[in-house]
Coordinates of C-alpha atoms and ligand atoms in Angstrom, one line a residue:
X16 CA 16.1 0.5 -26.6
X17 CA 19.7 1.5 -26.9
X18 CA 21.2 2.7 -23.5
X19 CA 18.5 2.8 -21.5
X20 CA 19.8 1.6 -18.2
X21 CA 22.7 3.8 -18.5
X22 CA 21.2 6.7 -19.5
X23 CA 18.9 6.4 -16.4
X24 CA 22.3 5.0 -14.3
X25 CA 23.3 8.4 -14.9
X26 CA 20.7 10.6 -14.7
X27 CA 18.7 9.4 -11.9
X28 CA 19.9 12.1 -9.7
X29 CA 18.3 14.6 -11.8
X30 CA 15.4 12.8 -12.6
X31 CA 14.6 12.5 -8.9
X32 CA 15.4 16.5 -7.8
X33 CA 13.1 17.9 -10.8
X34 CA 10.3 15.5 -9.5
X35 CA 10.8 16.6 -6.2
X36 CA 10.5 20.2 -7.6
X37 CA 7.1 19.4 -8.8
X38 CA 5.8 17.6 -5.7
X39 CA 6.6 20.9 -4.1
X40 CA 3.9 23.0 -6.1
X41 CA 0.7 22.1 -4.0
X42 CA -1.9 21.6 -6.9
X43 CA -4.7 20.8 -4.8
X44 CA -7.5 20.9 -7.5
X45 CA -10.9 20.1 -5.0
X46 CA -9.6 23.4 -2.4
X47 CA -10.1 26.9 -3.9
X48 CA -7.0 28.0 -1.5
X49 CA -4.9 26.5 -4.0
X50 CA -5.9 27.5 -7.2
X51 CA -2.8 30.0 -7.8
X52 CA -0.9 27.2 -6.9
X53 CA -2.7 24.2 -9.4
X54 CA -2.0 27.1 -12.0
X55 CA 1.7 27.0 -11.3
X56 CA 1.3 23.3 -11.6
X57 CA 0.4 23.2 -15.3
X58 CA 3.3 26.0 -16.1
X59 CA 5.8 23.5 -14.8
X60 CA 4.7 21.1 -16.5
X61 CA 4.8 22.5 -19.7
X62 CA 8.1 23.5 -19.6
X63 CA 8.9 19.4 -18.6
X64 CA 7.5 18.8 -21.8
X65 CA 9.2 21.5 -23.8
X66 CA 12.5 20.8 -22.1
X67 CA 12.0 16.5 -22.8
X68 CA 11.1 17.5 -26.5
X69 CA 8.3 17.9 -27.3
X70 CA 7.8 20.5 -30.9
X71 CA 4.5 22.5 -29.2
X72 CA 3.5 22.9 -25.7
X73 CA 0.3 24.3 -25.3
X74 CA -2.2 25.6 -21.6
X75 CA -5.7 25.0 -23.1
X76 CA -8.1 27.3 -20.3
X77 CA -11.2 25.5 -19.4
X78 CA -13.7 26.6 -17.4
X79 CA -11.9 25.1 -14.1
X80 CA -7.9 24.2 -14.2
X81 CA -6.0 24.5 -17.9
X82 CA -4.9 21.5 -19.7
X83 CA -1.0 20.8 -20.6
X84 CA -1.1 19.4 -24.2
X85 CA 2.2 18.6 -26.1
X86 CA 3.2 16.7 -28.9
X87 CA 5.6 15.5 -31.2
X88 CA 5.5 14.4 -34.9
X89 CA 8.1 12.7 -36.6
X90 CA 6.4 10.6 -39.3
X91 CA 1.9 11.0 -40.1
X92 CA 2.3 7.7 -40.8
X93 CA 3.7 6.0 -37.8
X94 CA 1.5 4.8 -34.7
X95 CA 0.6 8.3 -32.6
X96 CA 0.6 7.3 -28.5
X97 CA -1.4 9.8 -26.4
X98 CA 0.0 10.0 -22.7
X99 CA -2.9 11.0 -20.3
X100 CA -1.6 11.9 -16.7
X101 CA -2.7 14.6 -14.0
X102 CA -0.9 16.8 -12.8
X103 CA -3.5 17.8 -9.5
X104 CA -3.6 15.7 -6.6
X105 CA -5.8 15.2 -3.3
X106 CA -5.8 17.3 0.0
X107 CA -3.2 16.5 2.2
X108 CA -5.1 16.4 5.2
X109 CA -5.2 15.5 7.9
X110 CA -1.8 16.8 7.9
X111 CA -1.0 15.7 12.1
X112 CA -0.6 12.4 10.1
X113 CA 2.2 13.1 8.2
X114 CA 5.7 12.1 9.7
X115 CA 7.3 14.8 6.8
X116 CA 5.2 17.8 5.5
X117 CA 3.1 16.6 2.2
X118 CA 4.8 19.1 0.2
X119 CA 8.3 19.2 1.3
X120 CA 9.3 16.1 0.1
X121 CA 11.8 13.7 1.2
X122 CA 13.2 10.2 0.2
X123 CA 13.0 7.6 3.2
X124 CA 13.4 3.7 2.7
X125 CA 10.2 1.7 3.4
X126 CA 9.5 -2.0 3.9
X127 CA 8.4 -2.1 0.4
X128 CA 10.8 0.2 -1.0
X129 CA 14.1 -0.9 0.7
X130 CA 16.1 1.4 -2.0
X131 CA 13.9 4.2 -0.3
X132 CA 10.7 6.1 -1.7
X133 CA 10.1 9.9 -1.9
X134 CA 7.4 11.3 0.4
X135 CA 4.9 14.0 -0.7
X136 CA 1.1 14.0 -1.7
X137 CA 1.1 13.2 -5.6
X138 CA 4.2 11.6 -5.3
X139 CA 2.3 8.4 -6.8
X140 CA -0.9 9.2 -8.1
X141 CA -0.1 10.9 -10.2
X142 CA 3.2 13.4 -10.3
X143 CA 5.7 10.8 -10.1
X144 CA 3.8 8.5 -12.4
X145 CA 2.9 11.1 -15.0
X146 CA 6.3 12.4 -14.9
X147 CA 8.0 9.2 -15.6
X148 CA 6.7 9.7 -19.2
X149 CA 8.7 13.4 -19.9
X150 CA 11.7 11.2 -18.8
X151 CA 11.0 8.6 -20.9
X152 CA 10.5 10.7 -23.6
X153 CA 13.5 13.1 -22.8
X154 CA 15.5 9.5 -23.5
X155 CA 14.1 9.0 -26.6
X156 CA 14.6 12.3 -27.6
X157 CA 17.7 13.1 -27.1
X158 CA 19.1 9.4 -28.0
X159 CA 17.2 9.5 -31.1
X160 CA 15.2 6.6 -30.4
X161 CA 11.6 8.1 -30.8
X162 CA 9.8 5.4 -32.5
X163 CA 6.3 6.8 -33.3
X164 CA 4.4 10.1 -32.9
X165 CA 3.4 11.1 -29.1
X166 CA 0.5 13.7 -27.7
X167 CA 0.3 14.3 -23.8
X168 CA -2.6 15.9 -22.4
X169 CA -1.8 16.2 -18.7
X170 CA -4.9 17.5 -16.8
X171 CA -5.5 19.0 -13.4
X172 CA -8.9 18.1 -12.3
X173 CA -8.7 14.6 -12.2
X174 CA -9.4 14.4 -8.6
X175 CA -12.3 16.4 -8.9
X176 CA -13.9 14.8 -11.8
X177 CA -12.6 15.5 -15.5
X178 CA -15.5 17.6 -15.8
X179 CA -13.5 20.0 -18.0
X180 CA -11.5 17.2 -19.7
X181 CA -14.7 15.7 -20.8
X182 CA -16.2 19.1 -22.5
X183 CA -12.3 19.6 -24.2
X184 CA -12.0 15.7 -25.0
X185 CA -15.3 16.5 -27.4
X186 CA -14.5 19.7 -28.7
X187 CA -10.7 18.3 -30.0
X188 CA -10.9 15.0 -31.4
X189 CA -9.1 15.2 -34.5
X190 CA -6.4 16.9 -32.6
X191 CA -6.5 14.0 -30.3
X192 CA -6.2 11.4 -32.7
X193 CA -4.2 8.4 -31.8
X194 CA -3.7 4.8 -32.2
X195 CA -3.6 4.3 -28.4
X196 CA -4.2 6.1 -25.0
X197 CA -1.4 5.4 -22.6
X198 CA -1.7 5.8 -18.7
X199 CA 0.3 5.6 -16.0
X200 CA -2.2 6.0 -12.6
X201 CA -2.4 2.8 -11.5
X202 CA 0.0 0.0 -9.9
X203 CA 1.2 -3.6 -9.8
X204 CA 1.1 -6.2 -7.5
X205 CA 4.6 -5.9 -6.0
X206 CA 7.8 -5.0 -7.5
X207 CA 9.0 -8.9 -8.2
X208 CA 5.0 -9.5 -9.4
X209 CA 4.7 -7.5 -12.3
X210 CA 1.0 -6.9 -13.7
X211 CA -1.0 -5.0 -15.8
X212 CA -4.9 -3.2 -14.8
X213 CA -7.2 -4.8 -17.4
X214 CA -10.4 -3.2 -15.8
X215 CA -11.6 -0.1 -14.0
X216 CA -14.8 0.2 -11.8
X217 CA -16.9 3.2 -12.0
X218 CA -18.4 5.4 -9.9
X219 CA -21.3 7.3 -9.0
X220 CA -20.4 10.0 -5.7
X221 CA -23.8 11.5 -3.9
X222 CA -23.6 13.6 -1.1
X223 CA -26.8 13.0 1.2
X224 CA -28.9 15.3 4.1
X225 CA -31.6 14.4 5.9
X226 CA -33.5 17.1 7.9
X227 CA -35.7 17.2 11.4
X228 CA -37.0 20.0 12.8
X229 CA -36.0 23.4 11.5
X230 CA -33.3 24.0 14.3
X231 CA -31.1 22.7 16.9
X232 CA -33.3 21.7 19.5
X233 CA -33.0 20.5 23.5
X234 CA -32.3 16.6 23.8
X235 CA -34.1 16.8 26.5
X236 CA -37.5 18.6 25.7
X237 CA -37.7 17.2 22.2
X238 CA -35.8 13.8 22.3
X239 CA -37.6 10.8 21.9
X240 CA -40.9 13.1 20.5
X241 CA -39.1 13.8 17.4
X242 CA -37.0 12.0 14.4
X243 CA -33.6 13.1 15.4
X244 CA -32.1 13.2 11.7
X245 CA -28.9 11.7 12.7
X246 CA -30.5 8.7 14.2
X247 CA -32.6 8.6 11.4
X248 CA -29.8 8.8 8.4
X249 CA -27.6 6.2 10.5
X250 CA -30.5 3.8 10.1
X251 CA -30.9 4.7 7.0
X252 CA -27.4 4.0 5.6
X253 CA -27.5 0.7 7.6
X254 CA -30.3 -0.4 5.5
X255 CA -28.2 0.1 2.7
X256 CA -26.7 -3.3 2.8
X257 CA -28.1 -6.9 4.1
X258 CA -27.0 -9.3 6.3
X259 CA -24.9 -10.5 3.9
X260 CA -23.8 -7.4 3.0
X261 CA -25.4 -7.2 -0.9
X262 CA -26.0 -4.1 -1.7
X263 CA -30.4 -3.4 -1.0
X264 CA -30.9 -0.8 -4.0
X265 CA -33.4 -2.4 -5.9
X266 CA -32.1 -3.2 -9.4
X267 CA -28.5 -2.3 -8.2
X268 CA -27.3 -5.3 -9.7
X269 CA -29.2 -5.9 -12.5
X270 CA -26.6 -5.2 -15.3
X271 CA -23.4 -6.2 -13.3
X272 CA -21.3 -8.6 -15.4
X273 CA -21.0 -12.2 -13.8
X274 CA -17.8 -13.8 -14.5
X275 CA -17.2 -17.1 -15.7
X276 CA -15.7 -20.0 -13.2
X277 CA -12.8 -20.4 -15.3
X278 CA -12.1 -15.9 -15.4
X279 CA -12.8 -16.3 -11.3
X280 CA -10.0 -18.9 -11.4
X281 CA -7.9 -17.1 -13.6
X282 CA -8.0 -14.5 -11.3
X283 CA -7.9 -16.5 -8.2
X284 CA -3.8 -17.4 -9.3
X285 CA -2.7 -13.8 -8.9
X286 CA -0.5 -14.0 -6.0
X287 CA -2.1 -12.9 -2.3
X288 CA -1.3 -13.7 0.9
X289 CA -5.0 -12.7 3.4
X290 CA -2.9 -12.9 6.4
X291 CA -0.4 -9.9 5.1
X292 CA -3.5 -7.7 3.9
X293 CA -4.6 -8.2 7.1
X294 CA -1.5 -7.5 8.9
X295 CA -0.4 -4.7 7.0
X296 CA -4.2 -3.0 7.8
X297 CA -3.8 -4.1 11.6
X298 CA -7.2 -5.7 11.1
X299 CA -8.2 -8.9 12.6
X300 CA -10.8 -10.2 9.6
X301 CA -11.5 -9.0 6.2
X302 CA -15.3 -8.3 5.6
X303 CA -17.6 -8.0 2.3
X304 CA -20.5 -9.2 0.1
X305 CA -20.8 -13.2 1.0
X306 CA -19.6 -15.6 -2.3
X307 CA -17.0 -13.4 -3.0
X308 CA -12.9 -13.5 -2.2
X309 CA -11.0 -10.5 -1.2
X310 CA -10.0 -9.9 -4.7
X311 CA -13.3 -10.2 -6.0
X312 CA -14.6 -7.7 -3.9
X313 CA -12.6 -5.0 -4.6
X314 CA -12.6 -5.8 -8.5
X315 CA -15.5 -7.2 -10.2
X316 CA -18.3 -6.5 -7.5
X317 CA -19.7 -3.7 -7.3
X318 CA -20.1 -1.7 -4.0
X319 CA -21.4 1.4 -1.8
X320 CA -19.5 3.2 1.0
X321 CA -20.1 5.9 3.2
X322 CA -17.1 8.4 2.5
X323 CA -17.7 10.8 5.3
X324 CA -20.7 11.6 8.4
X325 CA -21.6 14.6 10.1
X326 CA -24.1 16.8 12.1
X327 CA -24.9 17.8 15.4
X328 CA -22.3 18.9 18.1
X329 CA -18.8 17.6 17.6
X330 CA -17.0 20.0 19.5
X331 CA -15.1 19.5 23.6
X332 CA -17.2 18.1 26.3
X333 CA -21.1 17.2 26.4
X334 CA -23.8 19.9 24.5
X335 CA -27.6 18.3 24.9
X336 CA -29.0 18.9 21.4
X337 CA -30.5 17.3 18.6
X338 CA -29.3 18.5 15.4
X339 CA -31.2 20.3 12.5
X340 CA -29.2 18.6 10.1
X341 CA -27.4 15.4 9.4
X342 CA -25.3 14.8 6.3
X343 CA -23.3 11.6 4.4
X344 CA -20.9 11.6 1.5
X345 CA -21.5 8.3 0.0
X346 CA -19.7 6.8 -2.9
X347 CA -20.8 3.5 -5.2
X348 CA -17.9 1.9 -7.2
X349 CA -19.4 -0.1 -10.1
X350 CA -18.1 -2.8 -12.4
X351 CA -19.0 -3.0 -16.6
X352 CA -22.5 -2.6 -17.4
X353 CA -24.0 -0.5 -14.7
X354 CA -24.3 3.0 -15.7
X355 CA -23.4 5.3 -13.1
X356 CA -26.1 7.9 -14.0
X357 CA -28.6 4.9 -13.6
X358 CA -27.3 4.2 -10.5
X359 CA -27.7 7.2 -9.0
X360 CA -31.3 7.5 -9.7
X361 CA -32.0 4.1 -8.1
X362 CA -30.0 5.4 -5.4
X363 CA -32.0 8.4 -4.6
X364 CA -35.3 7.1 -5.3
X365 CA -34.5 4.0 -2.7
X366 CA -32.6 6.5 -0.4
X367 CA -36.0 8.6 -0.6
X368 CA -38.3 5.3 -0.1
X369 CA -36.1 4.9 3.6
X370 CA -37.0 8.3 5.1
X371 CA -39.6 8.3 7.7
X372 CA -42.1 10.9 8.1
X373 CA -41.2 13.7 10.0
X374 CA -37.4 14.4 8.1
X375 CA -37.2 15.4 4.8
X376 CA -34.0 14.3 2.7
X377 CA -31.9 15.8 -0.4
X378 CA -29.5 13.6 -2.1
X379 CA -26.7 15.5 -4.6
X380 CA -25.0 13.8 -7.2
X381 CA -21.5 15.0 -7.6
X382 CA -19.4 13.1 -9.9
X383 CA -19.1 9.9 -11.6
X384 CA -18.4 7.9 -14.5
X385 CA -18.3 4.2 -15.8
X386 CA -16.1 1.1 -15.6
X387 CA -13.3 0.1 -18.2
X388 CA -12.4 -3.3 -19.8
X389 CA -9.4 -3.8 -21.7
X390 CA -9.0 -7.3 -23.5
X391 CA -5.8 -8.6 -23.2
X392 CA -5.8 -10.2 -26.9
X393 CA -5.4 -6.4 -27.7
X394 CA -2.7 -4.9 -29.6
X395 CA -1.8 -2.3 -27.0
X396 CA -1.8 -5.4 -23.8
X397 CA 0.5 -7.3 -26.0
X398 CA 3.2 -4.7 -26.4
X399 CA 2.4 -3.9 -22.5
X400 CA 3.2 -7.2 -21.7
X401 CA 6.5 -7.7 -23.7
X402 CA 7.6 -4.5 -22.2
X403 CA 7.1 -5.2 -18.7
X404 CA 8.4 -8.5 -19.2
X405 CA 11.6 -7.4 -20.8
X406 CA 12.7 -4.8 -17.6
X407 CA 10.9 -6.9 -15.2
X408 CA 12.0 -10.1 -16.6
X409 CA 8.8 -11.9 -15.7
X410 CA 5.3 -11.7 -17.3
X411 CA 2.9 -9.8 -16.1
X412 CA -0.5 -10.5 -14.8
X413 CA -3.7 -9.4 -15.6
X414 CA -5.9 -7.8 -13.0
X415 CA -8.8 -5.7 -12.4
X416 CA -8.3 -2.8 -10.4
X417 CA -11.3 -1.2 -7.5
X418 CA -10.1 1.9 -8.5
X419 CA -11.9 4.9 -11.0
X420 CA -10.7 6.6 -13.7
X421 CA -13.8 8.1 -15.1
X422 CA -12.0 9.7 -18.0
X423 CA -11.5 6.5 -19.8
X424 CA -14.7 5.3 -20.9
X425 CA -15.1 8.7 -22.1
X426 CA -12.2 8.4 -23.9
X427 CA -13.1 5.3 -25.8
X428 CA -16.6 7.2 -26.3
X429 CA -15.7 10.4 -28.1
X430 CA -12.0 9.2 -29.8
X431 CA -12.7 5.7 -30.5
X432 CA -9.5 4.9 -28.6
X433 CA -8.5 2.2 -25.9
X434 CA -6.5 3.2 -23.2
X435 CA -3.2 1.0 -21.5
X436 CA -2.8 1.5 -18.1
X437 CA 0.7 1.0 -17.8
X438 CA 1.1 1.5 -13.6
X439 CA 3.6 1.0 -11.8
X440 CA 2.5 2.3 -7.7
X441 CA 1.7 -0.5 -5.0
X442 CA -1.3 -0.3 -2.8
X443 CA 0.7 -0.1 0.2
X444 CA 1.8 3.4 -1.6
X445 CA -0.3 5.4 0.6
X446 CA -2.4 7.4 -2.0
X447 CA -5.0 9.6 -0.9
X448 CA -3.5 8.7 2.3
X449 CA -1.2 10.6 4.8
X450 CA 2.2 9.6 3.9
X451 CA 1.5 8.7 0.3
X452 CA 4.8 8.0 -1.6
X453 CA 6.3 6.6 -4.3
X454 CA 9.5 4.0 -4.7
X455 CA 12.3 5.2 -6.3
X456 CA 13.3 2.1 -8.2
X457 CA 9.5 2.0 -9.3
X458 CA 9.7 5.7 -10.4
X459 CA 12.8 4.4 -12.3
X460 CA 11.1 1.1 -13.6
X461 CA 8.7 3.2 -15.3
X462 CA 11.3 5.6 -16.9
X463 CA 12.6 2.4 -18.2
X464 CA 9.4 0.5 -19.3
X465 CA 7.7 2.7 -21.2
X466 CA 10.3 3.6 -24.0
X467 CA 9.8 -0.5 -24.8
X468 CA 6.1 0.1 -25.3
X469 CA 6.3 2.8 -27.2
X470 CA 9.0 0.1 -29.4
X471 CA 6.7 -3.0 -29.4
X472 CA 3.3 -0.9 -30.1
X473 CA 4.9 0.6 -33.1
X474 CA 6.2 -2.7 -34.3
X475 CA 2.9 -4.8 -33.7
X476 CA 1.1 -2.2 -35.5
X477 CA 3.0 -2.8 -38.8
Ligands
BES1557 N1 -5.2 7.1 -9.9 C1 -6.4 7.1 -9.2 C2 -7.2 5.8 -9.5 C3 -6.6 4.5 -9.3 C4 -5.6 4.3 -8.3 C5 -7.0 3.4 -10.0 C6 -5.0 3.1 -8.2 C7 -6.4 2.2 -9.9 C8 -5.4 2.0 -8.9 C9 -7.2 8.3 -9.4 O1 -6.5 9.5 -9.3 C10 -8.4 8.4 -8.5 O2 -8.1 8.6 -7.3 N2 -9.6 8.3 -8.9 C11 -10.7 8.5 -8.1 C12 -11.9 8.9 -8.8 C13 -12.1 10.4 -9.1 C14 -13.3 10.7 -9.9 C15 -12.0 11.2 -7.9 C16 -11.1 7.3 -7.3 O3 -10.8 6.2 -7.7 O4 -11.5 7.5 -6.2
MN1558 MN1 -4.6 9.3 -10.2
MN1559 MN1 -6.3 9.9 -7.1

């Protein structure tokens, strides 16, 4: 790739003020407030795509937020790459945690990011990430460098699910024919540790209630005569794990993948210091499933959070009352094999089998998906890899990641296609967080990267 570092030497300046154009647009998919706003989202991005290059742009309505799709064809025979990215992001709140407003963004140097990182919700997962493929495309544009055909579908309900994506993935597979799915949503270890997200866990989200009596009643006429449903659903989640914090679901982990001795010791050489994960959490000890590292946990085990907790009287002061109602957002993140649907049956059946008499419960699925594998004898890892290790100048490793992208299994599903995940964010990035943000010289990595893929793929597919 001719030029590369020059042409990004000299535009970075640009590059940087258009992202922080888009960061500015709040496209907060999961709150209605913002819908005119999400909307505005996908417009801009379509005339990124338009301006980078791309022959047709097109807004595909779904039944919730539109899909950008783009493409460009130079040659029906050549590889086609189809660049998936979203273009919504989480709520910012709670916003009192900010040290800059989420969407006003600003660029501010970081322990991590010493050359400074730009500030807003989105500005890593996924806006910044998504948009280093329009620049990277822009460069191969306009310097004539395009080496194969390219498709981007940038969605804007990732955050919320991909329900939409899913229904328009099936109703569009010959359009969306490729040879390869490429992804920027993820990250690496740390900027001079390269390394490349081989696996995905999946998920299965349930929101929970439990119910007592049919209203708010006196704490002191009716307590200790009644099942006080918060009391009740706190045991209840507590149940939810042993003493040596397995998971309790019966047949939870019946189909999870064991990994070899020799893949746990491959894994085990990936670079981590327990002491800085622990510093840079201000935690005195890590905690998790026994016979299992810190890696392992958040990887290839499987596992089951509560994501939220509420009921009864949270206001000022003291108010003597036993609650109605008591409520949980729990999430499971699952590794190959399990199948999230699966999952959440055995979830609500054992969730049912904990209830004492005298509450009733209802337990509502919301979203979820399964786990992702990519071998790294594949085509699409080995042009990864050469690709990182030509702008990195080291090799990258291999690693599972704890996070979800639902979509992708699908994706392999309904086009036949395996996905790259080609990230370049840290952990200590802050996303989802308050103060999420993104490094500029990772945001400028990527620009740089990619265009090498998008080389190497076409040529190992000769
Ligand atoms: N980009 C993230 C997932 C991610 C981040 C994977 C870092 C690996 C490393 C994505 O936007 C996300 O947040 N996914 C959700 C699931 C979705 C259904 C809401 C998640 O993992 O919680
Ligand atoms: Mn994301
Ligand atoms: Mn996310």
């Amino acid at each position: 790739m001719q030029q590369i570092t020059e042409y990004i030497a000299q535009n970075k300046e640009r590059f940087i003020n258009e992202l922080i154009e888009l960061l500015k647009i709040p496209s907060v998919s999961a709150d209605p407030a913002f819908t005119h706003d999400v909307l505005h989202t996908a417009e801009a991005v379509k005339t990124a795509l338009e301006q980078a290059g791309c022959d047709t742009v097109e807004i595909h309505d779904t039944e919730g937020f539109p899909i950008v799709y783009g493409e460009k064809t130079i040659d029906p025979k050549l590889p086609t790459i189809l660049v998936y990215g979203h273009y919504d992001v989480q709520p910012a709140d709670p916003i009192n945690l900010w040290n800059s407003p989420p969407f006003d963004p600003v660029v501010k140097a970081t322990e991590d990011h010493p050359e400074g990182a730009i500030f807003a919700r989105g500005s890593c997962d996924d806006k910044g990430q998504m948009y280093m493929h329009v620049k990277a495309l822009e460069f191969m544009v306009k310097t004539d460098q395009l080496p194969c055909n390219v498709k981007f579908m940038i969605e804007g309900e990732e955050e919320v699910g991909s329900k939409n994506l899913a229904t328009y993935v099936a109703a569009n597979k010959e359009k969306l024919a490729n040879d390869i799915i490429l992804i920027s949503d993820t990250g690496i270890i740390a900027n001079d540790v390269p390394s490349i997200t081989t696996g995905l866990r999946g998920l299965s989200y349930v929101e929970v209630e439990v119910t007592g009596p049919n209203r708010d009643v006196h704490s002191g006429l009716y307590g200790g005569a009644i099942a006080n449903p918060i009391n009740i659903l706190a045991k209840m989640i507590a149940a939810l794990h042993d003493e040596n914090n397995h998971v309790t679901i019966p047949g939870f982990y019946d189909k999870v993948e064991e990994l070899s001795a020799e893949e746990r010791a491959e894994m085990a050489k990936a670079p981590f210091s327990l002491e800085a994960y622990q510093k840079t959490l201000d935690i005195e000890s890590v905690f998790g499933e026994k016979g299992y590292t810190t890696n392992e946990r958040n990887a290839i085990r499987p596992t089951l959070d509560v994501n939220g907790i509420w009921g009864g009287y949270i206001g000022e002061g003291a108010k003597t009352v036993i609650a109605s109602k008591a409520y949980a957002k729990i999430s499971m993140r699952l590794v190959p094999h399990q199948d999230w649907e699966e999952i959440t049956t055995l979830f609500t059946d054992y969730f049912f089998s904990l209830a004492p008499k005298g509450v009733r419960v209802k337990v509502t699925p919301h979203h979820g998906g399964q786990g992702y594998v990519t071998p790294i004898d594949h085509l699409s890892y080995k042009a990864a890899a050469k690709a990182y290790e030509t702008t990195f100048g080291k090799k990258p490793i291999p690693q599972r990641s704890g996070g979800s992208i639902p979509i992708v299994s699908l994706f392999e599903k309904e086009l036949n296609s395996k996905s790259m995940l080609m990230g370049f964010g840290l952990d200590s990035d802050a996303i989802h967080s308050p103060n999420e943000h993104f490094g500029v010289w990772n945001f400028l990595k990527g620009i740089e990267t990619i265009p090498y893929f998008y080389q190497y793929f076409t040529e190992m597919s000769r």
